[in-house]
Amino acid sequence: MKIHEYQARNLFRKYGIPVPDGVVCHSVEEVEKNVPNDEKLRVVKAQVHVGGRGKAGGVKLAKSKAEAVEKAGQILGMDIKGLTVEKVLVADAVDIEKEFYVGLINDRNSKSVTLMASAEGGVEIEEVARVSPEKIIKMSIDPTMGLMDWQARKIALQLFRDPKEMRQAAAILVKLYRLYVETDSSLAEINPLVLTPDKRVLAIDGKMNFDDNALFRQPEILKMRESTEDEKKEIEANEKGLSYIKLDGNIGCMVNGAGLAMATMDMIKLYGGEPANFLDIGGSSNPQKVVEAMSILLSDSNVKAVMINIFGGITRCDDVARGLVTALQEINTDIPVVIRLSGTNAKEGLEIIREYGLPTVSTMSEAAQKAIELSNK
Ligand code: GDP
Ligand code: MN
């Protein structure tokens, strides 16, 4: 789960990481109402779940209230990497002497949380990692010990030479680690962490992701969830016992089993098609589940053909076929559907589908090719 910068800033504040004050506004009127009428330098920032807002024109400085209103008007409604800006953060701006990067991630290789830091902050860290990886300092944190003060100071010392600045940065790292662990975070980044001309170290951007599988024990984090339309669909599917991930292609896939779903997507790709989604309906022949899965698939206007790929193990193909027919009768769509059934009672299952009048195939590769062909019509 992702949260917005303003929410990350709230968590930072709660954990004692210094951040400038700010207010979230959903409209120009709200900026008019909530921002005091003065000449203070502020920064107006698009709140969307992507990075690189600065480059996209979604972060603008404003020298007065009037300017903040004007900049908010430009940013609200803007499209950044396919997301519409629905709210802005109007925050107190700071003078910047230098920008740094600090971040925590789960590193599967070292099986631990890894602290990353760089004096090359501000810009996209992925670019630094690609061009000059030696400029990123990394440290694995022992989960039983946590990030200890001396370790935080060791890292901070590589970014800040002045002891006073170094100590501020080290304290921030320790607090960020505590926040990360206590909220079951999977990513926590401050980019940039800044040094001001009056030698204060503070966070002026924040990005945090959380482990979806831990949300059940993080009610406060869950409350912060603000999903995009696509994410809402995925959550809705999840609540119905379906694992659904939307992708950008045009072939809808409905499959029983996660492994088979992956293989199906690979097969579509192999023949030059693009899957519209990952969808695992699990191991049941319940027609209601198929109806729900179908309606989720068809709500995506990119879908031009649907490939249903079922392997009958304990679930028998004839049961599944009956479920599919019941579901398809209820849905009644013009989108072409290709069904591949294999495994227990496949013969009986295919017979049922054929009687209903839909094309059937018995191998995955045939099904993929047929679905691609139908999607091009
Ligand atoms: P991002 O592009 O989505 O990562 O958004 P950031 O919040 O990191 O802002 C992008 C850039 O805008 C930063 O790297 C800064 O250079 C600049 N910026 C953001 N806030 C301030 C501020 O308060 N003062 C100044 N001078 N620059 C800022
Ligand atoms: Mn940033």
XYZ file of C-alpha atoms and ligand atoms in Angstrom:
406
model
C 0.000 0.000 0.000
C 1.215 3.463 -0.901
C 0.513 6.710 0.910
C 0.845 10.330 -0.158
C 3.701 12.598 0.790
C 1.535 14.615 3.202
C 0.675 11.378 5.036
C 4.328 10.340 5.183
C 5.125 13.791 6.588
C 2.496 13.252 9.309
C 4.136 9.961 10.263
C 7.584 11.587 10.224
C 6.297 14.294 12.564
C 4.803 11.690 14.888
C 8.188 9.975 15.116
C 10.074 13.227 15.700
C 11.619 13.650 12.252
C 11.675 17.396 11.509
C 9.422 18.429 8.593
C 8.141 21.873 7.598
C 4.447 22.583 8.291
C 1.913 22.305 5.528
C -1.742 21.952 4.694
C -3.499 19.688 2.182
C -5.987 21.333 -0.171
C -8.417 19.756 -2.643
C -9.321 22.951 -4.484
C -8.170 26.502 -5.147
C -10.884 27.662 -2.717
C -9.351 25.563 0.044
C -5.967 27.190 -0.593
C -7.680 30.610 -0.366
C -9.240 29.592 2.933
C -6.362 27.732 4.615
C -3.217 29.623 3.642
C -2.502 32.781 5.690
C -2.228 36.029 3.760
C 1.500 36.756 4.025
C 4.681 36.879 1.962
C 6.127 33.631 3.282
C 7.855 31.366 0.752
C 5.825 28.200 0.254
C 5.955 25.161 -1.964
C 2.863 23.777 -3.686
C 3.148 20.028 -4.304
C 0.989 17.583 -6.249
C -0.095 14.642 -4.074
C -0.012 11.590 -6.342
C 1.410 8.104 -5.889
C 4.412 8.596 -8.190
C 7.866 10.094 -7.910
C 9.423 12.682 -10.179
C 6.683 15.235 -9.557
C 9.219 18.059 -9.599
C 10.348 17.269 -13.144
C 6.730 16.886 -14.278
C 5.863 20.402 -13.045
C 4.005 19.195 -9.971
C 6.200 21.030 -7.428
C 6.228 24.844 -7.562
C 7.520 27.556 -5.230
C 5.223 30.454 -4.325
C 6.330 33.779 -2.842
C 2.922 34.886 -1.553
C -0.542 33.612 -0.822
C -1.734 34.890 -4.206
C 1.028 32.936 -5.906
C 0.227 29.797 -3.898
C -3.382 30.043 -5.093
C -2.221 30.518 -8.678
C 0.247 27.582 -8.576
C -2.348 25.332 -6.930
C -4.698 26.182 -9.797
C -2.035 25.049 -12.272
C -1.214 21.822 -10.444
C -4.722 20.635 -9.465
C -6.167 18.564 -12.304
C -2.746 18.089 -13.879
C -1.896 14.636 -15.232
C 1.328 13.185 -13.837
C 2.361 9.818 -15.302
C -1.284 8.914 -15.912
C -2.572 10.059 -12.510
C -4.812 13.094 -12.079
C -3.799 15.462 -9.289
C -6.730 15.740 -6.894
C -4.973 17.426 -4.001
C -1.968 19.571 -3.294
C 0.176 20.070 -0.228
C 0.956 23.716 0.450
C 3.977 23.600 2.735
C 6.409 26.094 4.200
C 9.392 26.152 1.866
C 12.957 26.070 3.132
C 16.204 27.410 1.723
C 18.382 24.559 0.615
C 22.143 24.398 0.902
C 22.424 20.752 -0.061
C 20.108 17.823 -0.847
C 20.688 14.235 0.330
C 18.958 10.897 -0.080
C 18.166 8.419 2.687
C 15.958 5.365 2.411
C 15.079 2.009 3.921
C 13.967 -1.028 1.939
C 13.479 -4.737 2.499
C 16.391 -6.427 0.813
C 15.645 -10.029 -0.134
C 19.288 -10.882 -0.760
C 20.516 -9.967 2.696
C 17.141 -10.904 4.235
C 17.178 -7.670 6.188
C 16.237 -4.043 6.081
C 18.826 -2.113 4.125
C 19.660 1.505 4.796
C 20.710 3.504 1.752
C 22.123 6.995 1.774
C 23.664 9.316 -0.758
C 25.031 12.830 -0.941
C 23.515 12.940 -4.436
C 19.964 13.611 -3.231
C 17.081 15.406 -4.868
C 17.346 13.789 -8.271
C 15.932 10.375 -9.009
C 17.961 7.914 -6.992
C 17.415 5.164 -9.607
C 19.472 7.295 -11.999
C 22.308 7.646 -9.462
C 22.169 3.884 -8.858
C 22.490 3.243 -12.578
C 25.159 5.786 -13.502
C 27.282 5.910 -10.357
C 26.314 3.153 -7.902
C 29.429 3.886 -5.822
C 27.734 7.103 -4.697
C 25.115 5.142 -2.770
C 26.121 3.918 0.655
C 24.353 0.724 1.769
C 24.124 -1.015 5.089
C 22.184 -4.114 6.120
C 20.545 -3.795 9.514
C 20.542 -6.766 11.865
C 16.853 -7.342 12.700
C 17.616 -8.486 16.244
C 19.681 -5.390 17.069
C 17.950 -2.775 14.948
C 19.745 0.323 13.719
C 22.110 1.314 16.493
C 23.193 4.874 17.199
C 26.813 4.255 16.241
C 25.760 2.750 12.919
C 23.504 5.696 12.168
C 26.380 8.056 13.011
C 28.750 6.086 10.799
C 26.421 6.509 7.834
C 25.587 10.134 8.654
C 29.288 10.936 8.882
C 29.688 9.972 5.245
C 27.137 12.624 4.273
C 27.858 15.397 6.781
C 31.287 16.429 8.007
C 30.120 18.902 10.638
C 29.384 17.010 13.892
C 26.261 19.068 14.656
C 24.786 18.319 11.248
C 25.903 14.693 11.444
C 24.136 14.213 14.788
C 20.870 15.630 13.435
C 21.046 13.284 10.452
C 21.896 10.255 12.608
C 18.920 10.964 14.877
C 16.665 11.136 11.813
C 17.948 7.764 10.570
C 17.240 6.075 13.903
C 13.722 7.544 13.974
C 13.062 6.548 10.373
C 14.102 2.980 11.165
C 11.769 2.846 14.162
C 8.906 4.169 12.027
C 9.702 1.639 9.313
C 9.693 -1.358 11.628
C 6.750 -0.315 13.780
C 4.463 0.301 10.788
C 5.448 -2.804 8.762
C 6.721 -0.560 6.022
C 8.375 -1.955 2.900
C 9.876 1.327 1.723
C 10.631 4.600 3.483
C 12.479 7.312 1.605
C 13.416 10.882 2.347
C 14.497 12.488 -0.913
C 15.592 15.105 -0.402
C 16.766 15.275 3.159
C 18.073 18.835 3.207
C 20.645 20.949 4.963
C 19.506 24.565 5.265
C 21.884 27.577 5.244
C 21.230 27.926 9.005
C 22.456 24.305 9.382
C 19.206 22.525 10.143
C 18.691 19.039 8.717
C 15.116 18.208 7.727
C 12.908 16.104 5.500
C 11.117 17.960 2.711
C 9.782 14.955 0.816
C 8.614 11.551 2.040
C 7.638 8.332 0.382
C 6.367 5.270 2.218
C 4.960 1.913 1.151
C 3.536 -0.730 3.461
C 3.361 -4.502 3.356
C -0.224 -5.380 2.333
C -0.002 -8.638 4.272
C 0.590 -6.746 7.506
C -2.251 -4.252 7.142
C -4.496 -6.408 9.335
C -2.362 -5.407 12.327
C -1.825 -1.789 11.241
C -5.274 -0.197 11.601
C -3.818 3.321 11.768
C -1.951 2.801 8.502
C -4.928 1.159 6.820
C -7.004 4.251 7.639
C -4.623 6.243 5.456
C -5.424 4.239 2.350
C -6.444 6.439 -0.571
C -6.700 4.170 -3.577
C -6.774 4.980 -7.271
C -9.635 3.499 -9.311
C -7.435 0.584 -10.438
C -6.334 -0.146 -6.886
C -9.974 -0.038 -5.712
C -10.823 -2.742 -8.236
C -7.935 -4.881 -6.997
C -9.033 -4.461 -3.381
C -12.657 -5.247 -4.282
C -11.531 -8.414 -6.107
C -9.446 -9.386 -3.112
C -12.446 -9.109 -0.801
C -14.285 -11.562 -3.091
C -11.474 -14.106 -2.864
C -9.948 -13.300 -6.248
C -6.358 -12.198 -6.778
C -6.491 -9.520 -9.448
C -3.770 -7.210 -10.749
C -4.564 -4.887 -13.615
C -2.051 -4.635 -16.457
C -1.993 -2.626 -19.675
C -2.738 -5.233 -22.385
C -6.000 -6.218 -24.065
C -6.398 -9.939 -23.341
C -8.328 -10.611 -20.166
C -7.180 -13.768 -18.385
C -9.227 -15.867 -16.007
C -7.308 -18.752 -14.495
C -7.482 -21.140 -11.536
C -4.208 -21.070 -9.648
C -1.489 -18.441 -9.377
C 1.175 -20.517 -11.127
C -1.113 -21.290 -14.048
C -2.066 -17.612 -14.210
C 1.593 -16.663 -14.569
C 2.106 -19.342 -17.222
C -0.967 -18.083 -19.093
C 0.375 -14.550 -19.164
C 3.731 -15.868 -20.415
C 1.964 -17.831 -23.134
C 0.041 -14.768 -24.326
C 3.288 -12.798 -24.447
C 5.020 -15.629 -26.316
C 2.539 -15.339 -29.165
C 2.853 -11.571 -29.308
C -0.171 -10.605 -27.219
C -0.424 -8.488 -24.076
C -2.319 -9.682 -20.996
C -4.785 -7.177 -19.532
C -4.455 -8.618 -16.063
C -3.403 -11.324 -13.678
C -6.478 -13.036 -12.267
C -6.528 -16.111 -10.080
C -10.046 -17.293 -9.256
C -8.764 -20.033 -6.958
C -9.865 -23.640 -6.876
C -13.637 -23.582 -6.982
C -16.314 -24.151 -9.597
C -18.702 -21.672 -7.988
C -20.452 -19.838 -10.849
C -20.785 -16.701 -8.710
C -17.008 -16.396 -8.560
C -16.800 -16.652 -12.338
C -19.479 -13.976 -12.710
C -17.575 -11.676 -10.388
C -14.267 -12.385 -12.121
C -15.843 -11.769 -15.528
C -17.416 -8.494 -14.475
C -14.094 -7.270 -13.117
C -12.367 -8.243 -16.381
C -14.990 -6.631 -18.562
C -15.023 -3.394 -16.578
C -11.613 -2.752 -18.161
C -12.411 -1.149 -21.510
C -9.038 -2.273 -22.930
C -10.137 -5.920 -22.853
C -10.863 -7.155 -26.392
C -10.897 -10.921 -25.760
C -10.991 -13.162 -22.714
C -8.956 -16.311 -22.281
C -10.264 -18.689 -19.651
C -7.668 -21.280 -18.706
C -8.716 -23.976 -16.252
C -6.812 -26.993 -15.060
C -9.068 -29.457 -13.283
C -7.424 -31.215 -10.393
C -9.646 -31.722 -7.365
C -12.088 -29.310 -9.008
C -13.589 -31.239 -11.913
C -13.725 -29.628 -15.355
C -17.387 -30.525 -15.892
C -18.296 -28.695 -12.669
C -16.284 -25.712 -13.800
C -17.882 -25.867 -17.264
C -21.362 -25.782 -15.729
C -20.300 -22.830 -13.601
C -18.914 -21.035 -16.654
C -22.093 -21.581 -18.666
C -24.264 -20.290 -15.806
C -21.987 -17.282 -15.444
C -21.772 -16.516 -19.161
C -25.557 -16.690 -19.486
C -25.843 -14.120 -16.727
C -23.175 -11.804 -18.140
C -24.148 -11.772 -21.790
C -21.225 -9.924 -23.381
C -20.057 -9.280 -26.957
C -16.392 -9.727 -26.020
C -15.128 -13.037 -27.481
C -14.268 -15.718 -24.938
C -11.930 -18.671 -25.471
C -12.058 -21.518 -23.021
C -9.371 -24.103 -22.427
C -10.132 -26.926 -20.044
C -7.689 -29.653 -19.139
C -7.407 -32.247 -16.387
C -10.055 -34.191 -14.474
C -13.212 -34.699 -16.581
C -11.962 -32.342 -19.289
C -13.804 -34.257 -22.013
C -17.170 -33.874 -20.276
C -16.412 -30.236 -19.550
C -15.521 -29.369 -23.126
C -18.729 -31.095 -24.295
C -20.797 -28.811 -22.038
C -19.046 -25.701 -23.363
C -19.406 -26.842 -26.973
C -23.120 -27.468 -26.507
C -23.425 -23.948 -25.171
C -21.856 -22.761 -28.419
C -18.486 -21.345 -27.396
C -15.143 -22.145 -29.025
C -13.108 -24.581 -26.956
C -9.502 -25.605 -27.212
C -7.532 -28.192 -25.318
C -4.070 -26.660 -25.079
C -2.858 -23.439 -23.593
C -0.912 -22.393 -26.672
C -3.983 -22.842 -28.897
C -6.043 -20.823 -26.444
C -3.516 -17.996 -26.376
C -3.276 -17.845 -30.160
C -7.052 -17.954 -30.563
C -7.546 -15.185 -27.975
C -4.967 -12.992 -29.708
C -6.608 -13.620 -33.073
C -10.053 -12.707 -31.713
C -8.690 -9.597 -29.989
C -7.448 -8.292 -33.337
C -10.793 -8.559 -35.083
P 9.614 14.756 -6.320
O 10.146 15.397 -7.573
O 8.308 14.074 -6.566
O 10.600 13.847 -5.668
O 9.293 15.957 -5.299
P 10.198 16.668 -4.188
O 9.359 16.968 -3.031
O 11.412 15.863 -3.901
O 10.612 18.041 -4.872
C 11.419 18.110 -6.016
C 12.464 19.173 -5.871
O 11.858 20.440 -5.655
C 13.390 18.988 -4.686
O 14.464 18.126 -4.966
C 13.855 20.410 -4.441
O 14.967 20.713 -5.269
C 12.679 21.251 -4.857
N 11.970 21.675 -3.629
C 11.007 21.006 -2.976
N 10.647 21.635 -1.843
C 11.432 22.747 -1.771
C 11.573 23.814 -0.820
O 10.925 23.885 0.219
N 12.498 24.772 -1.108
C 13.274 24.752 -2.234
N 14.160 25.717 -2.414
N 13.173 23.762 -3.145
C 12.274 22.768 -2.925
Mn 11.552 13.748 -3.939
